[in-house]
CSV table of C-alpha atoms in Angstrom, one decimal:
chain,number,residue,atom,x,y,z
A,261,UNK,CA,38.4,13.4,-7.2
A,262,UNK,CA,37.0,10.5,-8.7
A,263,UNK,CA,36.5,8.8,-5.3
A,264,UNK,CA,34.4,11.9,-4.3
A,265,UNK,CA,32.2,11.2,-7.3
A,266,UNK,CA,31.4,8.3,-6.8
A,267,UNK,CA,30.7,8.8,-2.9
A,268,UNK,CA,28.8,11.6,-3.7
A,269,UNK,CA,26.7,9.5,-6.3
A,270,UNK,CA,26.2,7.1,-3.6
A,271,UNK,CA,25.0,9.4,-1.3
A,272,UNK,CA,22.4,10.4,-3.8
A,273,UNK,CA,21.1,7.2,-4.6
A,274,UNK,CA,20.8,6.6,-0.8
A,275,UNK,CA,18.9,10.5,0.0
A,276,UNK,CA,17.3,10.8,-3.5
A,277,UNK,CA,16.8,7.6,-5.4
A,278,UNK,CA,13.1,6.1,-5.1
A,279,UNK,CA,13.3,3.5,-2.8
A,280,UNK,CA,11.8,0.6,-4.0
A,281,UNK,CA,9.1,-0.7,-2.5
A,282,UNK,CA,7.4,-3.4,-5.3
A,283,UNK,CA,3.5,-4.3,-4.0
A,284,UNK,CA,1.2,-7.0,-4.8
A,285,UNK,CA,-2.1,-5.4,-4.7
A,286,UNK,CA,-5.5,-7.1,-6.1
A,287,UNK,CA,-8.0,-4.6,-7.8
A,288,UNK,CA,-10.6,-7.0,-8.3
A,289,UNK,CA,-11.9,-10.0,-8.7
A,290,UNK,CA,-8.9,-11.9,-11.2
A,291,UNK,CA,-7.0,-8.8,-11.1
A,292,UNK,CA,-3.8,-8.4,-9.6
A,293,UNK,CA,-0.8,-6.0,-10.5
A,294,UNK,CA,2.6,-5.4,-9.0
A,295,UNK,CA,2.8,-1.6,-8.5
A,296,UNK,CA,4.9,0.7,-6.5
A,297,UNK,CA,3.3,2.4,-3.5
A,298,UNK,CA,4.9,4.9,-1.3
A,299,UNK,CA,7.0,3.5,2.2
A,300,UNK,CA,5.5,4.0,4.8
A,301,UNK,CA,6.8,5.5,8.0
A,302,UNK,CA,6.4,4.0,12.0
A,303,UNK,CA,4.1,6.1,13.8
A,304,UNK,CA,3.9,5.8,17.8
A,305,UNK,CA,4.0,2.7,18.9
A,306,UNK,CA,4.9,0.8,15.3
A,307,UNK,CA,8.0,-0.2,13.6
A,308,UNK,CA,8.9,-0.1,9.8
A,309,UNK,CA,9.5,-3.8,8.6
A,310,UNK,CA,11.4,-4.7,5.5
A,311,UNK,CA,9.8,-7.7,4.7
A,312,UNK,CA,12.0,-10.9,3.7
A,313,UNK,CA,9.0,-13.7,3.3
A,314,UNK,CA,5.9,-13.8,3.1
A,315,UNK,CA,3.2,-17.5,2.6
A,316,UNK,CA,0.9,-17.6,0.3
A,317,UNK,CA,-2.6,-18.7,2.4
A,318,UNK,CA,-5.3,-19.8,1.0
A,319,UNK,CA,-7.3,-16.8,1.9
A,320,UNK,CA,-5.1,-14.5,-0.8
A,321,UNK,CA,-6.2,-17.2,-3.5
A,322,UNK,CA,-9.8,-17.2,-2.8
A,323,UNK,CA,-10.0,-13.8,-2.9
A,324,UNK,CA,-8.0,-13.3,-6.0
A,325,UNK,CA,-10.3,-15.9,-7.7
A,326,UNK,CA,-13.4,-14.6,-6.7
A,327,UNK,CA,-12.8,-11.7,-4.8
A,328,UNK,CA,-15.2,-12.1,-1.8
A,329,UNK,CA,-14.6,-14.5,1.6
A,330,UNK,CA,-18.0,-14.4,3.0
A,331,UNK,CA,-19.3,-10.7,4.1
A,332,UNK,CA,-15.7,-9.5,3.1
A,333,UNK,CA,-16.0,-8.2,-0.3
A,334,UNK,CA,-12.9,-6.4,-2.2
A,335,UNK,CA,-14.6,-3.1,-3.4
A,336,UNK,CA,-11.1,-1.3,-3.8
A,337,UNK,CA,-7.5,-1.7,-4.2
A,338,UNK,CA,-6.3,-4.2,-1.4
A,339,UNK,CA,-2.5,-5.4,-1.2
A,340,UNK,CA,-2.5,-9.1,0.0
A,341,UNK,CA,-0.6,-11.0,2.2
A,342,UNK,CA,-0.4,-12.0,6.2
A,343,UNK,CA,1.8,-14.8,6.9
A,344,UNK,CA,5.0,-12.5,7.2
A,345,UNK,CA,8.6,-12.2,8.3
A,346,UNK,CA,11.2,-9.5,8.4
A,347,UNK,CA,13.8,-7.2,9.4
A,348,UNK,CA,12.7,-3.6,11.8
A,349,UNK,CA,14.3,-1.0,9.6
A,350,UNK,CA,12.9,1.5,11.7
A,351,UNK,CA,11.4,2.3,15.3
A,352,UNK,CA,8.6,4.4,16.0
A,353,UNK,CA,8.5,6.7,18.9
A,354,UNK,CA,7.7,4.8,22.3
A,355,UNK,CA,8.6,1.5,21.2
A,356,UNK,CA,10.7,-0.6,23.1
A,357,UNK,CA,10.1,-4.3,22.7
A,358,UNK,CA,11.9,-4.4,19.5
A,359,UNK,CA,15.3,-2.7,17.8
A,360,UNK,CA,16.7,-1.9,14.4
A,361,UNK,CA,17.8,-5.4,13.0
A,362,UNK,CA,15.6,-7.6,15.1
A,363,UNK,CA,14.3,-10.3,12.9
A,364,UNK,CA,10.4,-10.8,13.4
A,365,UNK,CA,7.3,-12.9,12.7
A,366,UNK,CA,4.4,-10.5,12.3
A,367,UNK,CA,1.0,-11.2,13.8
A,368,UNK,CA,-1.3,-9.8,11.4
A,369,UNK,CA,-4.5,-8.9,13.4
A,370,UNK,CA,-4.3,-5.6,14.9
A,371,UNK,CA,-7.1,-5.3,18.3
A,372,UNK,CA,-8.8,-2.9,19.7
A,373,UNK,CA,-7.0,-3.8,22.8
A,374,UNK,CA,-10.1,-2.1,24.8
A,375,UNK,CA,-13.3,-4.0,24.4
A,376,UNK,CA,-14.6,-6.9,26.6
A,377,UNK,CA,-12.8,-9.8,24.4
A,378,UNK,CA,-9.2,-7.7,24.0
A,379,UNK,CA,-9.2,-7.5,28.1
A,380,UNK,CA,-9.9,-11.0,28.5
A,381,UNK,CA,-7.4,-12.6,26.4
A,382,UNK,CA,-9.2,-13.5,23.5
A,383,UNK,CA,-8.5,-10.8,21.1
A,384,UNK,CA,-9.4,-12.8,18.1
A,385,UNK,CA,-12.8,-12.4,18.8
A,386,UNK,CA,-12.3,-8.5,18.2
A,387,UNK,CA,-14.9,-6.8,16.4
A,388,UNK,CA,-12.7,-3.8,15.2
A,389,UNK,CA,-9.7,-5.8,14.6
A,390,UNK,CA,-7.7,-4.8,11.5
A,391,UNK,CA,-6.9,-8.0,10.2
A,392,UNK,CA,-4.3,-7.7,7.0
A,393,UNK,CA,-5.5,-8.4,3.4
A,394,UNK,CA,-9.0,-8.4,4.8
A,395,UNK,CA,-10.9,-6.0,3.1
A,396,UNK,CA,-10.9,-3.2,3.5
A,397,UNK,CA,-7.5,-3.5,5.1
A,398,UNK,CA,-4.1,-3.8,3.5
A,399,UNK,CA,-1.7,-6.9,4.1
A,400,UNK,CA,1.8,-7.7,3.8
A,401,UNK,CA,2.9,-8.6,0.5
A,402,UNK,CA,5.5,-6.0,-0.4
A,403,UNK,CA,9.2,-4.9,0.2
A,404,UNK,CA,8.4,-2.2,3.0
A,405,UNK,CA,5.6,-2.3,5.7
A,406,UNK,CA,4.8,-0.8,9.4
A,407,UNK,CA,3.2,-2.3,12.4
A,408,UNK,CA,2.3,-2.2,15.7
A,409,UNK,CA,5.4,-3.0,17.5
A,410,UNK,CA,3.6,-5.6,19.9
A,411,UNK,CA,2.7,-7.8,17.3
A,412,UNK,CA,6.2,-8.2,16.3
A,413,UNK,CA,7.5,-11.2,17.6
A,414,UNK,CA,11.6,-11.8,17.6
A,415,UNK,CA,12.6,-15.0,16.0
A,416,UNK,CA,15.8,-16.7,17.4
A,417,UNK,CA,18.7,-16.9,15.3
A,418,UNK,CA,18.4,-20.4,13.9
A,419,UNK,CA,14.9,-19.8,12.0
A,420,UNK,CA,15.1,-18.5,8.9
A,421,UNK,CA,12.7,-16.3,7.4
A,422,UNK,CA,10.7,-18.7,5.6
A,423,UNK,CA,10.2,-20.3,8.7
A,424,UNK,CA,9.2,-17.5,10.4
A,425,UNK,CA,6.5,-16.9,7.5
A,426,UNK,CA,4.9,-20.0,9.1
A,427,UNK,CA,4.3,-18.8,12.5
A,428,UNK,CA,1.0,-17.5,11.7
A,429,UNK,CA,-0.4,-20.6,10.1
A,430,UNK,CA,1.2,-22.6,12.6
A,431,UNK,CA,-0.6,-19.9,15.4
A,432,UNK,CA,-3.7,-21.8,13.8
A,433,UNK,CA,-2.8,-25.3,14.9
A,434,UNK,CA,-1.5,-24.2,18.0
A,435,UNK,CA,-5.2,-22.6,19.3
A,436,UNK,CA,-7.0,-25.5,17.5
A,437,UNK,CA,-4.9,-28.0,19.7
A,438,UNK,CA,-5.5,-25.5,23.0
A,439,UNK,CA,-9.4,-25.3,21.9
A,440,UNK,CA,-9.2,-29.1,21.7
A,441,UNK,CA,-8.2,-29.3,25.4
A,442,UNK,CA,-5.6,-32.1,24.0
A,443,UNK,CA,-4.2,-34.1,26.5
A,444,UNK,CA,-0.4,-36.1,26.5
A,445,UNK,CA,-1.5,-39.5,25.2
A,446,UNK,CA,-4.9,-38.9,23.4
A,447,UNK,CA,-5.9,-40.1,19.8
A,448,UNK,CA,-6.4,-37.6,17.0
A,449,UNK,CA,-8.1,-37.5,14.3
A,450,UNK,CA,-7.1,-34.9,11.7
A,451,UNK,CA,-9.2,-34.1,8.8
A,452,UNK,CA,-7.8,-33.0,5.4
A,453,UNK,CA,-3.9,-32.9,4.7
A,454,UNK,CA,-3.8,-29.0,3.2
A,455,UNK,CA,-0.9,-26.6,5.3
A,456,UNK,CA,-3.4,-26.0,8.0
A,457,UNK,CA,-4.4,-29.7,8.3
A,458,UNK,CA,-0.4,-30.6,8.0
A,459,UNK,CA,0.3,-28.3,10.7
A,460,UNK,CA,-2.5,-29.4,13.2
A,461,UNK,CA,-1.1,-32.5,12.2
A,462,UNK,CA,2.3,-31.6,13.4
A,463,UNK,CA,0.9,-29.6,16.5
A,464,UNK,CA,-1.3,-32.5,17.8
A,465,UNK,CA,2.2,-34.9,17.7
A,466,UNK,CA,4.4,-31.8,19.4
A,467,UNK,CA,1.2,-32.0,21.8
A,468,UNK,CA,1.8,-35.5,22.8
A,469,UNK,CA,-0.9,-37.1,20.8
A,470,UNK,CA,-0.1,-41.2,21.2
A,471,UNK,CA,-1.6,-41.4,17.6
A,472,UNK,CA,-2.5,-39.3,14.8
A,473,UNK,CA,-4.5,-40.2,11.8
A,474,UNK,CA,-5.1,-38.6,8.5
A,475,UNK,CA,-7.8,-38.2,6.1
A,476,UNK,CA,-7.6,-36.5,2.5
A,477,UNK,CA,-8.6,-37.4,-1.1
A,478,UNK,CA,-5.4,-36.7,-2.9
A,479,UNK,CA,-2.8,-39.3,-2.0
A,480,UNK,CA,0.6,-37.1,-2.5
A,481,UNK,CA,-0.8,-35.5,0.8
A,482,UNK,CA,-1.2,-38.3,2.4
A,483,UNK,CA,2.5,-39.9,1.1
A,484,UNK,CA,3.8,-36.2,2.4
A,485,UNK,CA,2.2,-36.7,5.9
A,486,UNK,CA,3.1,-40.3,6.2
A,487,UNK,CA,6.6,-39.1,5.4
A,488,UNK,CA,6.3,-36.5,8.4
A,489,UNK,CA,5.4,-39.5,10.9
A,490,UNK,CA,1.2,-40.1,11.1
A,491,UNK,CA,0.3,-43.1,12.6
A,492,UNK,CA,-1.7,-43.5,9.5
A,493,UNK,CA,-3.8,-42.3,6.8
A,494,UNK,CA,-7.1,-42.9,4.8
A,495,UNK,CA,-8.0,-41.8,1.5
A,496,UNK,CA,-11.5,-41.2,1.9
A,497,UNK,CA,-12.1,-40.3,-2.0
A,498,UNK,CA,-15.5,-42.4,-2.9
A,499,UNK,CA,-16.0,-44.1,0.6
A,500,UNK,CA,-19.1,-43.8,2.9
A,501,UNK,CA,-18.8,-42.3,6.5
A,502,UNK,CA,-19.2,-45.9,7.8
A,503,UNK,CA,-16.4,-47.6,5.7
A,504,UNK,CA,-13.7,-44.3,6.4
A,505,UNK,CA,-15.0,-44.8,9.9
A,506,UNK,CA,-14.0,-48.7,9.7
A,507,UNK,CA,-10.7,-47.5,8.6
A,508,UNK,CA,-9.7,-45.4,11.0
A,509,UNK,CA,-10.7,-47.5,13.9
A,510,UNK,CA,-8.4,-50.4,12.5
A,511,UNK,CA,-5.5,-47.2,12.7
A,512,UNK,CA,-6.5,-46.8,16.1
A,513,UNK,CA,-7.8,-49.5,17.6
A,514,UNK,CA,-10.4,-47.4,19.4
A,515,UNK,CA,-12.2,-43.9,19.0
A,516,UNK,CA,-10.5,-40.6,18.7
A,517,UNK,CA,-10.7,-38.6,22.0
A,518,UNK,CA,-10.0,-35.5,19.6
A,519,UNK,CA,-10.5,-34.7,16.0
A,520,UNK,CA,-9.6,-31.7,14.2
A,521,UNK,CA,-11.6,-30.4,11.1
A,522,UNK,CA,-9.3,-28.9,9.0
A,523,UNK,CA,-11.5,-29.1,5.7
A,524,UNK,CA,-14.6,-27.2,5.7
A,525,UNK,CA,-15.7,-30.3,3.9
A,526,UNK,CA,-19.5,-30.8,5.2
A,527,UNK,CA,-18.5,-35.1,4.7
A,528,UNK,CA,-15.8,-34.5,6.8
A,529,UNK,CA,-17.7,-33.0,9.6
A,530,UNK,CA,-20.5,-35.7,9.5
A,531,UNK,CA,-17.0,-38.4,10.0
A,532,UNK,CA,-15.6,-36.3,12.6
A,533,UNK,CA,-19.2,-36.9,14.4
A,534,UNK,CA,-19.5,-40.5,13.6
A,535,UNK,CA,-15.7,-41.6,14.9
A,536,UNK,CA,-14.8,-39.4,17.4
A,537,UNK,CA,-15.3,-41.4,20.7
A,538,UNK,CA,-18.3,-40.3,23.4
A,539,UNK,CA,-17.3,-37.4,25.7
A,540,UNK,CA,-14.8,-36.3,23.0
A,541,UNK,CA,-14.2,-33.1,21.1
A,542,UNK,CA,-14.6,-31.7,17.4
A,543,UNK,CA,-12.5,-29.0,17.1
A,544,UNK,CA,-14.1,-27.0,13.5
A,545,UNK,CA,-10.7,-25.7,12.2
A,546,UNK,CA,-11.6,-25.3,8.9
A,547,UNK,CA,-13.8,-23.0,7.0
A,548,UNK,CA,-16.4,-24.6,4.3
A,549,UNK,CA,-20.1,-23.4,3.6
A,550,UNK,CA,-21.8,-21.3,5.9
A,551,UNK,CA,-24.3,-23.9,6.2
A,552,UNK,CA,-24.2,-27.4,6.1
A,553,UNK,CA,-26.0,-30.6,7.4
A,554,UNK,CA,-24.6,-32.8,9.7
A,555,UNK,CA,-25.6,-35.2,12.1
A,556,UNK,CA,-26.3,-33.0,15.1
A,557,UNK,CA,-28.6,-35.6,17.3
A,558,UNK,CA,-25.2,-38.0,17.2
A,559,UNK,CA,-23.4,-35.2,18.5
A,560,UNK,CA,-25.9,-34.8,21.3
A,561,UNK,CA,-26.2,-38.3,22.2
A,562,UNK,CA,-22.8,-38.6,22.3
A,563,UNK,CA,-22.2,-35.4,24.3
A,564,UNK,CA,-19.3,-34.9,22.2
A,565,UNK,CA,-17.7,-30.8,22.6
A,566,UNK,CA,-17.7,-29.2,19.6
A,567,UNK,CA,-16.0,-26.3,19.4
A,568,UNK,CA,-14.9,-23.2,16.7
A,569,UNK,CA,-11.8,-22.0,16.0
A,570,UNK,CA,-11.2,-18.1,14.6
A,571,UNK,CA,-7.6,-17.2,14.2
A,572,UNK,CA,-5.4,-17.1,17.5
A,573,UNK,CA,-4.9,-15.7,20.7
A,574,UNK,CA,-1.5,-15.4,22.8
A,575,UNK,CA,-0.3,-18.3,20.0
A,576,UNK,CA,2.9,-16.7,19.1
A,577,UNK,CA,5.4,-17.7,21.4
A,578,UNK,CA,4.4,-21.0,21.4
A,579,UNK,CA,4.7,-21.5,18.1
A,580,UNK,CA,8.0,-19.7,17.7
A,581,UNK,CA,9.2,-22.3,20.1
A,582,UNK,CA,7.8,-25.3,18.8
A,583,UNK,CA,9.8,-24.2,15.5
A,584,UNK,CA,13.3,-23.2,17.6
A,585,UNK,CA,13.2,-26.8,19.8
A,586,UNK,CA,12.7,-29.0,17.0
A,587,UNK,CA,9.6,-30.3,17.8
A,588,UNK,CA,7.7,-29.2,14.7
A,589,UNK,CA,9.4,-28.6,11.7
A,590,UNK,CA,8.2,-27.0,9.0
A,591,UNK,CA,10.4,-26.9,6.3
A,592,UNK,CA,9.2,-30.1,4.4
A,593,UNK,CA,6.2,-28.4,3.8
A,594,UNK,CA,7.7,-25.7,1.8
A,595,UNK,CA,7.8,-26.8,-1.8
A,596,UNK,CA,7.5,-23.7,-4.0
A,597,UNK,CA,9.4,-20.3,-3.6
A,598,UNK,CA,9.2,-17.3,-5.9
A,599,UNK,CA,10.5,-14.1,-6.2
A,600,UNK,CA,7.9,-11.1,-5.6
A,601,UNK,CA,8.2,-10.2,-9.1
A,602,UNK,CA,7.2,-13.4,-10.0
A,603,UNK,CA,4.0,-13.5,-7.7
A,604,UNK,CA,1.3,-13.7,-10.8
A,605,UNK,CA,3.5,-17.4,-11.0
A,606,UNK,CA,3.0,-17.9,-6.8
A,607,UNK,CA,-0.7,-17.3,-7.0
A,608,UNK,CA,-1.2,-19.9,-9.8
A,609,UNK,CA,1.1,-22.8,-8.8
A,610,UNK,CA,-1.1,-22.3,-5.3
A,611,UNK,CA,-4.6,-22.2,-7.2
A,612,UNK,CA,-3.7,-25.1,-8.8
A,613,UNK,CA,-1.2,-27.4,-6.8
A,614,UNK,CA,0.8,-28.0,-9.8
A,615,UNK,CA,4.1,-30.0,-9.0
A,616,UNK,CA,2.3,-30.7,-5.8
A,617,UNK,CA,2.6,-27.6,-4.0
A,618,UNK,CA,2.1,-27.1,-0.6
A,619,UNK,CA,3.4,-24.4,0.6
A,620,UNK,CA,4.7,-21.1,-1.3
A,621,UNK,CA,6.8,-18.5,-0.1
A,622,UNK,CA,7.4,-15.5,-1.8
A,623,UNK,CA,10.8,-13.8,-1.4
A,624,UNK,CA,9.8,-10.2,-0.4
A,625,UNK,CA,13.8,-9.0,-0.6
A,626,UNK,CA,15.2,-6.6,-2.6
């Protein structure tokens, strides 16, 4: 009898019991809470994902802080997150790329799949894409959460969830290096040492880049990328485009066929102009002002390429692989993880780089 009890009381917690599905949504501007919100369930075509890890980008903390990124304004309730990993819990009907128990990277931009971009390949140009924790869509950053079951990508065995919560960051560098057109043997120039610049930093190198230099203001970035194999650094705190210039050419010992922007900094596009060597190309990686000024006859004489980059397209795979062959690895850059009950504390050591954060995860499990 008492073993009946207690299966039957187990059977009830399993069938009855609330299941627990903790969310980090932001109200407004400065306000976030951790509430519960119902599980959702896999319609056709998606897959229920019980999610492990989840990054904290940089996008979450701008709009927690001031609760607008451009034209994208949070007007109501929005749970944030997008740089995810999990386990399928469940399949919807007519799925069959993935399987209960596959372990996935999640690609958070969910096309149209039938305008004149989607059917070309670039997808991230999508003008109804439902991009999570973009208002007015909802992201990632909760214990239970269902998605289209082609944007699920399966990770191998030997990354681990936390890993896998880089993919989509890394699915920046990755396009930024495509849109750069970089060649085995060329010289970068990478501007700012934040995860995206880290990770371009890290792409370019997995690229075949011959050289790779740095620029940033704060030297612990710097120290961390020397420590992850640049060629070389600069700090360009207080220093004129002419004298960072100088610098980097002494790295080099001639112009940068490629730099990628990775700041938004409008100093640091004016230097990517200036150094980057004639015929090159500016990749604009990073997002600052919507205007700034910039030397744009330099660029014309010149005839350097500059080119945009929005997200990623077909960037996935690539990236999964430069993870699972050990040509980029991102676990250095993972200095801060947190429990999701403990996301108020994630948020803040990210605002504020305190203990020289970089990157931090928050632990989505149960």
């Amino acid at each position: 009898m008492p073993e009946l009890f207690w299966s039957l009381r187990s059977y009830w917690y399993r069938k009855m019991a609330p299941v627990d599905n903790l969310t980090c949504v932001l109200h407004a501007k400065g306000d976030m809470r951790l509430e519960q919100t119902s599980v959702p369930e896999p319609k056709g075509g998606e897959v229920q994902v019980s999610i492990k890890s989840t990054g904290i980008c940089g996008s979450d903390v701008h709009y927690l802080v001031h609760g607008a990124i451009g034209p994208f304004v949070v007007t109501e309730p929005m749970i944030l997150g997008h740089e995810t990993a999990g386990i399928v819990t469940k399949v919807g009907p007519e799925v069959t790329n993935v399987k209960v128990g596959d372990r996935v990277a999640l690609e958070p931009g969910v096309n149209c799949a039938q305008c004149a971009d989607c059917r070309s390949g670039r997808y991230n140009l999508c003008q109804k894409v439902i991009f999570c924790a973009t208002p007015p869509y909802h992201g990632t950053l909760r214990r239970f959460y269902c998605h289209r079951a082609d944007l699920c990508f399966k990770l191998p065995d030997s990354l681990s969830y936390d890993e896998g919560a880089f993919i989509e960051p890394l699915s920046v560098a990755v396009m930024a290096c495509r849109r750069a057109d970089l060649k085995f043997g060329e010289k970068v120039l990478v501007t700012g040492a934040g995860p995206i610049g880290l990770l371009n930093f890290l792409v370019a190198k997995a690229f075949g880049a011959s050289t790779v230099v740095v620029t940033d203001i704060v030297e612990s970035k710097l120290e961390l990328v020397r420590s992850l194999g640049a060629t070389g650094t600069v700090n360009v705190k207080g220093k004129t485009s002419e004298a960072i210039s100088r610098e980097i050419l002494a790295i080099t010992g001639s112009a940068p066929e490629v730099t990628l922007e990775c700041s938004g900094v409008e100093s640091s596009v004016g230097l990517a102009i200036n150094v980057t060597r004639q015929g090159g190309r500016v990749v604009m990686v990073g997002m600052g002002p919507p205007q700034v000024k910039v030397p744009l006859v330099d660029a014309v004489i010149k005839e350097l390429d500059i080119r945009g980059v929005f997200r990623y397209a077909n960037c996935y795979p690539t990236a999964i692989e430069l993870i699972a062959s050990g040509k980029v690895d991102v676990k250095p850059l993972i200095t801060h993880r947190f429990k999701l009950e403990e996301a108020a504390k994630a948020f803040e050591t990210t605002r504020t780089g305190a203990g020289n954060a970089v990157k931090v995860i928050i632990d989505c499990s149960n």
